[in-house]
Tab-separated table of C-alpha atoms and ligand atoms in Angstrom:
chain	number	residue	atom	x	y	z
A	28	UNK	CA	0.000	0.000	0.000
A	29	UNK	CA	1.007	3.480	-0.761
A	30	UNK	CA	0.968	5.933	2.208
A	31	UNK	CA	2.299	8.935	-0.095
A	32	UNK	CA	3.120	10.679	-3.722
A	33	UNK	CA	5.363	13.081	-4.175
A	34	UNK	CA	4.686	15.066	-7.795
A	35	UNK	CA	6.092	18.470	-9.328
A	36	UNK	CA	4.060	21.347	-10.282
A	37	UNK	CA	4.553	22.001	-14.417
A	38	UNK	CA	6.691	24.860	-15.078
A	39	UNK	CA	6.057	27.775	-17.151
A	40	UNK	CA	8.468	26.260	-19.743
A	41	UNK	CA	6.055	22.909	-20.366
A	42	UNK	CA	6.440	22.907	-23.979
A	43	UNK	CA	9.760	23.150	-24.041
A	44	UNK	CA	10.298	19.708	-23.137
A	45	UNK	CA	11.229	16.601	-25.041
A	46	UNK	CA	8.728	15.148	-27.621
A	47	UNK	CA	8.783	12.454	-30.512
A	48	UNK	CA	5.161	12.233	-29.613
A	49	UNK	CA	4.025	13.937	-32.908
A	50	UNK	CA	1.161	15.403	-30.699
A	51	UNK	CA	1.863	19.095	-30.886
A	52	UNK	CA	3.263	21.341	-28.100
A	53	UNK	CA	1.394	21.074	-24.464
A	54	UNK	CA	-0.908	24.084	-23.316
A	55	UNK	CA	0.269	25.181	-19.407
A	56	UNK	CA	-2.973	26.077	-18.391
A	57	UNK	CA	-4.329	22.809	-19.521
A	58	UNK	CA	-1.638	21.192	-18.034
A	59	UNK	CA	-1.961	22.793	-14.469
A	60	UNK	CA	-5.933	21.942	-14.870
A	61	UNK	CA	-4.670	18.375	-15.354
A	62	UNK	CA	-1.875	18.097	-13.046
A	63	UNK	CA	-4.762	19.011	-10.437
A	64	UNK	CA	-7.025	16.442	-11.367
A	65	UNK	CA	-4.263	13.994	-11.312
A	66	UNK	CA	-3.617	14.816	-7.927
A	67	UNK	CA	-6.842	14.591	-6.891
A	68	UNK	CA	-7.442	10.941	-8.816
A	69	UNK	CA	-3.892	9.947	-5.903
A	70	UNK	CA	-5.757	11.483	-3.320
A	71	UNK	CA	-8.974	9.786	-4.207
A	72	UNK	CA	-6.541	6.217	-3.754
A	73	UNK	CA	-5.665	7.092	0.308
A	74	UNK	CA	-2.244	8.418	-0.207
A	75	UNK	CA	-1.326	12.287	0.856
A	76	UNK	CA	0.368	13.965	-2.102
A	77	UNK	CA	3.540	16.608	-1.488
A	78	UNK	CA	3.083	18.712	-4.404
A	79	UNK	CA	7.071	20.138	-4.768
A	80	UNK	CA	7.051	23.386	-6.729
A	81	UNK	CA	7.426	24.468	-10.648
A	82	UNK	CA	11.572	23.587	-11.701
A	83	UNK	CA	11.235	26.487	-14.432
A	84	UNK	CA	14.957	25.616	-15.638
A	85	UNK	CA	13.509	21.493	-16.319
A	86	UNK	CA	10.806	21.433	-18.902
A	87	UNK	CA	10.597	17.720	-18.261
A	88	UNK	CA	10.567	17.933	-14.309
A	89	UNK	CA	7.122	17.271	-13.946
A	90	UNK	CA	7.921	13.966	-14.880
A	91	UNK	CA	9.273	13.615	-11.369
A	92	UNK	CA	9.161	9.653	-11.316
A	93	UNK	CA	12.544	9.782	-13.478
A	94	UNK	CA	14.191	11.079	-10.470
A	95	UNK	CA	14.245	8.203	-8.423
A	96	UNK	CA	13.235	4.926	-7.088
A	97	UNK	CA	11.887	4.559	-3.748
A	98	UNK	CA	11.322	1.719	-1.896
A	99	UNK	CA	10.497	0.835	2.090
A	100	UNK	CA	14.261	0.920	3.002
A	101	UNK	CA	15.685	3.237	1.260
A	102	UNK	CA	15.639	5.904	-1.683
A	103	UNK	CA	17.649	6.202	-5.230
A	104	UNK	CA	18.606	8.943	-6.605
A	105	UNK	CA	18.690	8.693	-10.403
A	106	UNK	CA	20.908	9.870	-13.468
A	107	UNK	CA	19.046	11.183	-16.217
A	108	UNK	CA	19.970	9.965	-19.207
A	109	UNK	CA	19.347	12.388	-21.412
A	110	UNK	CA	21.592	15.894	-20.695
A	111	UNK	CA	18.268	18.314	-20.446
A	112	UNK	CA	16.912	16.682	-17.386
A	113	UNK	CA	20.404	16.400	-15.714
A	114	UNK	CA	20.295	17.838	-12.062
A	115	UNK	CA	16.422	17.498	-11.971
A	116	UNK	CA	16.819	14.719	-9.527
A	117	UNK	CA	19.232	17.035	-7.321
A	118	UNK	CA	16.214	18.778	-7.007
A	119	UNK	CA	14.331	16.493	-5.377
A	120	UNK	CA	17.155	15.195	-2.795
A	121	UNK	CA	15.836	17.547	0.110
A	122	UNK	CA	11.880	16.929	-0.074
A	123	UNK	CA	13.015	13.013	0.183
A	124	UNK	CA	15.254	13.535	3.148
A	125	UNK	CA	12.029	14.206	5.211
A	126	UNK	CA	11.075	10.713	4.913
A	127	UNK	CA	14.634	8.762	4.115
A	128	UNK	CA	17.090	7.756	5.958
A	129	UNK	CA	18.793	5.863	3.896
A	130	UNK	CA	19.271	8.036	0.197
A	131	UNK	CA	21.508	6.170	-1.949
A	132	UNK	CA	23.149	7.924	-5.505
A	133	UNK	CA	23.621	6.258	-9.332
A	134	UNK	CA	26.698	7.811	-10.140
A	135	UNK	CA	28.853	8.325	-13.521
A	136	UNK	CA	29.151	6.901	-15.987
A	137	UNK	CA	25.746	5.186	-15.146
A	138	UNK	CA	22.459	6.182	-16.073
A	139	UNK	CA	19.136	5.288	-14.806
A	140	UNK	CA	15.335	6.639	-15.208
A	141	UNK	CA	13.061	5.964	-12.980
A	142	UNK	CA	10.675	4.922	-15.638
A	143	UNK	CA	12.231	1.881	-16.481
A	144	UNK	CA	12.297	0.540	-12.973
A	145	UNK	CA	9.026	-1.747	-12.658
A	146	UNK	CA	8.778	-3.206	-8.916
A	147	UNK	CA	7.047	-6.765	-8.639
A	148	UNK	CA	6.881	-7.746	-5.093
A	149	UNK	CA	10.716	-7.787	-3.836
A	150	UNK	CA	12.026	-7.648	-7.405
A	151	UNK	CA	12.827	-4.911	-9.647
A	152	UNK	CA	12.760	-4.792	-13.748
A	153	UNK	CA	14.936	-2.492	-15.130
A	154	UNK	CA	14.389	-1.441	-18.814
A	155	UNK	CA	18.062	-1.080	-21.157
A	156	UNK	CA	17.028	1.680	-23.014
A	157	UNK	CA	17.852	5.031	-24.380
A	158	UNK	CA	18.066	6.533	-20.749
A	159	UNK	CA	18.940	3.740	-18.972
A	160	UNK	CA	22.350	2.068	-18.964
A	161	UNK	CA	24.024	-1.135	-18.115
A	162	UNK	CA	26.070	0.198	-15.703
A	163	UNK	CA	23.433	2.623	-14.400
A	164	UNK	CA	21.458	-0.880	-13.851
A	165	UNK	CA	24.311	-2.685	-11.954
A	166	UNK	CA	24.746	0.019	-9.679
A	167	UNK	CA	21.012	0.347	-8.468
A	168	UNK	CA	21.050	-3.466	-8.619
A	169	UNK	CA	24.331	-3.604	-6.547
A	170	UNK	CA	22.121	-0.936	-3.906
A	171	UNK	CA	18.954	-2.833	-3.862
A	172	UNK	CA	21.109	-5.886	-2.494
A	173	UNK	CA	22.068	-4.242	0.311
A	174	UNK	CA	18.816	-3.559	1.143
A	175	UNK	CA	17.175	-7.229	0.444
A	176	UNK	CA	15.677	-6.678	-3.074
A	177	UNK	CA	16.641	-8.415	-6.516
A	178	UNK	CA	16.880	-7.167	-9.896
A	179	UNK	CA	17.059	-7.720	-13.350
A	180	UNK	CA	17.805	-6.101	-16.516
A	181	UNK	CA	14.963	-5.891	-19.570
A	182	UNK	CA	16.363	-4.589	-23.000
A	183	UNK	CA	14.237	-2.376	-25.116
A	184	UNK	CA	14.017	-1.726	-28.353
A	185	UNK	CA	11.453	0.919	-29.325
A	186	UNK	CA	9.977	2.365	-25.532
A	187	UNK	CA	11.078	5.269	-24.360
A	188	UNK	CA	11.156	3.783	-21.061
A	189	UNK	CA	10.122	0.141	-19.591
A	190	UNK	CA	6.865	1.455	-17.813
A	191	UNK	CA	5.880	2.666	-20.913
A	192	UNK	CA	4.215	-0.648	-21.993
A	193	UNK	CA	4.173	-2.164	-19.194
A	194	UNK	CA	2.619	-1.951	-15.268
A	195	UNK	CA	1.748	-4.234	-12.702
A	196	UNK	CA	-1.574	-4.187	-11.033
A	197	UNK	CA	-1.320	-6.839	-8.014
A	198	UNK	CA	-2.034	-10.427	-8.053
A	199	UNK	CA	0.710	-11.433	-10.718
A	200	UNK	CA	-1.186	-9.157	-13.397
A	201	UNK	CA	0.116	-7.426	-15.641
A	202	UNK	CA	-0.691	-4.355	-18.358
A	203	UNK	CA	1.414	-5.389	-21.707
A	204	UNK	CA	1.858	-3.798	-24.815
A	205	UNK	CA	3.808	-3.849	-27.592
A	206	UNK	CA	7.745	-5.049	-27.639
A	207	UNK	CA	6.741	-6.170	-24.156
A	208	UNK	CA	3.971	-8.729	-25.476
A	209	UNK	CA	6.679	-11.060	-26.230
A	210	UNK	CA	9.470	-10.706	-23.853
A	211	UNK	CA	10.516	-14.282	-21.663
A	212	UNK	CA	10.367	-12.253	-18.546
A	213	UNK	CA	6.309	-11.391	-18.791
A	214	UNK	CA	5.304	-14.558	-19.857
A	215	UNK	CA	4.162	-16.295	-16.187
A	216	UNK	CA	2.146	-13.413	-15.786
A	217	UNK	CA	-1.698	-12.804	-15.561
A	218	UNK	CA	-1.889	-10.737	-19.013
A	219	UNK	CA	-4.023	-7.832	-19.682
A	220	UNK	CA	-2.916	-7.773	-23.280
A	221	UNK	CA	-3.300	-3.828	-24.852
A	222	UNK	CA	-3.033	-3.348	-28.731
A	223	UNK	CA	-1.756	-0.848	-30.479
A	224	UNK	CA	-4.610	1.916	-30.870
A	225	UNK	CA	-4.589	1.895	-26.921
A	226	UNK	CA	-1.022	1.281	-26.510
A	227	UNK	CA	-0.946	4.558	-24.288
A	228	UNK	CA	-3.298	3.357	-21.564
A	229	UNK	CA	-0.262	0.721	-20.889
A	230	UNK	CA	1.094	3.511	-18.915
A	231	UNK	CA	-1.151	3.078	-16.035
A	232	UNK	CA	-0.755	2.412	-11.901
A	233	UNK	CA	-1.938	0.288	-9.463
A	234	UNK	CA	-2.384	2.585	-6.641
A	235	UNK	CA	-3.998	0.980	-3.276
A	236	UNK	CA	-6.239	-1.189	-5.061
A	237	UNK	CA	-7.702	0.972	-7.725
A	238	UNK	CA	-6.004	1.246	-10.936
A	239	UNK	CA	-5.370	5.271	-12.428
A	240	UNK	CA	-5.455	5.184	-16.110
A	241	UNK	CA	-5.333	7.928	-19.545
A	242	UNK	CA	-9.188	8.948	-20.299
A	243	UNK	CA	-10.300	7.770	-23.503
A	244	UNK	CA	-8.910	4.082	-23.548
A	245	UNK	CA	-12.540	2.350	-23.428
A	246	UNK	CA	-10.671	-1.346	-24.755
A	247	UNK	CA	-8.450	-1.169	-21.790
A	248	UNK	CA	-10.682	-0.059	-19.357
A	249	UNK	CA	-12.939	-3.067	-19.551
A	250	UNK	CA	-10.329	-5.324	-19.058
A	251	UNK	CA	-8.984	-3.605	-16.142
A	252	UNK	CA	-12.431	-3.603	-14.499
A	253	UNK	CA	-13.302	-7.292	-15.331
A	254	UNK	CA	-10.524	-8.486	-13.783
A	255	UNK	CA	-11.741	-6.608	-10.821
A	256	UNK	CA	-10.437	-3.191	-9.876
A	257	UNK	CA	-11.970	-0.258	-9.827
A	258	UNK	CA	-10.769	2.715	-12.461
A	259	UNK	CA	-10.404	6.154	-12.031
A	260	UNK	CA	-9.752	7.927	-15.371
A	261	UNK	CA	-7.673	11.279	-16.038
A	262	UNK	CA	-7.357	13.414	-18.878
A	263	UNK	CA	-3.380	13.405	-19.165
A	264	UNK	CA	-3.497	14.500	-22.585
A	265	UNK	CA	-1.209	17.307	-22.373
A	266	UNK	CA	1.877	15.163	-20.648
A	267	UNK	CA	1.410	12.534	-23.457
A	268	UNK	CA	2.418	15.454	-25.835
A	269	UNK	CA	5.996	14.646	-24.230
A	270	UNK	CA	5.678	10.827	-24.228
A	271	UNK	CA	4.656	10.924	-20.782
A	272	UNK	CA	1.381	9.876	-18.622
A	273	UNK	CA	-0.312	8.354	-15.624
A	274	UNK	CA	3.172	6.655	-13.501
A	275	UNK	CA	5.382	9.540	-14.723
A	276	UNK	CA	3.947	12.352	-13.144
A	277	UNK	CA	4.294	10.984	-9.502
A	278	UNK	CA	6.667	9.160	-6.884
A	279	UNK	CA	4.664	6.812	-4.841
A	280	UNK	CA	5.842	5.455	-1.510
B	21	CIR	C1	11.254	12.795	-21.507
B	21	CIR	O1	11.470	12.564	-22.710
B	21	CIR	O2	12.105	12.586	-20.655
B	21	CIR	C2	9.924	13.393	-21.107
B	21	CIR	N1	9.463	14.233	-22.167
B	21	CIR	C3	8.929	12.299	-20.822
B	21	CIR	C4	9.300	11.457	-19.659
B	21	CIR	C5	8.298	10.399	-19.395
B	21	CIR	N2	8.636	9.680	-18.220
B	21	CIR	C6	8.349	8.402	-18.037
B	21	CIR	O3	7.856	7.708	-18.932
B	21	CIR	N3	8.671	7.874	-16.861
């Protein structure tokens, strides 16, 4: 269960940030409207949300899960991949203080993005891919050790980032998409299997035993609900401008 969520405010400087969505340039106003509603979908779930304030020199810092993974025992700090959004997870090292002891660092030459860490239980997935590096996974591997959890490594091809087609619910089930549909690693799952016109909705999160999802994926939604968990929708649509969606926008602990 998730007591708490930390998210980021959008900056000013939204549309700056990085796209291949092919979606046009995000509205701030919208965004803000939507950030809100988003935090009131976590709230809805049990857990009290720290809302950290606007980054205005990080377009992408709203996407505050890249920043780090957080567990019971301790906290990682990330390493962007990607040099824009390097020293927007410096900026998140205080507000995690108040509820870490232990705050470990990925360090250089890794990389690592929070959005290709999927937990399962005691284990940790952690997507290759264009932000996340081999040694940036042997290093948070090497940390999670210490602390009594397991991981292993996932290589992409096309995702930006391993949660990006993928989430667990609870149970052993699964959201799959795309590359991810046919990866060894998934297979022993309980599959919710997502084509390709709702792709997007793969990007969902399990949060306290409802499920938050995009608006607008009706295909998904079904499934979700028949295999038993209730759904609370938001309209994210100005975040998937810049590839991102429902687990991005939040840290939840
Ligand atoms: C980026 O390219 O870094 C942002 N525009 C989107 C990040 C999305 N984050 C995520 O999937 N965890």
């Amino acid at each position: 269960m998730f007591k708490n969520a930390l998210v980021r405010i959008p900056c000013k400087k939204i549309s700056e940030g990085i796209s291949s969505s092919g979606l046009g340039l995000p509205d701030y106003r919208i965004a803000l409207k939507q950030h809100q509603q988003y935090i009131a979908a976590l709230e809805k779930c049990g857990v009290r949300v720290y809302a950290l304030p606007p980054e205005e020199e990080y377009p992408d810092s709203t996407f505050i899960e890249d920043t780090a993974v957080l567990t019971e025992r301790c906290a990682v700090i990330c390493r962007p991949g990607v040099s824009s959004r390097r020293g927007e997870e410096k900026k998140i090292i205080t507000a995690l203080g108040e509820f870490y002891d232990n705050t470990e660092v990925i360090e250089h030459p890794g990389t690592l993005e929070g959005g290709d860490v999927l937990r399962v239980g005691g284990h940790f997935f952690v997507g290759l891919s264009s932000r996340t590096n081999w040694e940036g996974f042997i290093q948070l591997q090497r940390i999670l050790k210490k602390y009594g959890y397991t991981a292993s490594p996932v290589r992409l091809k096309d995702a930006l980032h391993l949660k990006t087609g993928l989430a667990y619910l609870e149970n052993g089930e699964i959201l799959v998409t795309g590359e991810f549909k046919k990866k060894e690693e998934f297979m022993g799952f309980k599959r919710i299997e997502i084509g390709q016109e709702e792709s997007y909705s793969a990007n969902s999160i399990w949060v306290n035993g409802r499920v938050i999802m995009p608006e607008g994926y009706p295909l998904t939604r079904k499934m979700i609900e028949q295999a038993g968990y209730p759904v609370k929708s938001v309209d994210v649509s100005e975040f998937r401008k810049l590839d991102g969606g429902v687990s991005c926008l939040s840290l939840r602990f």
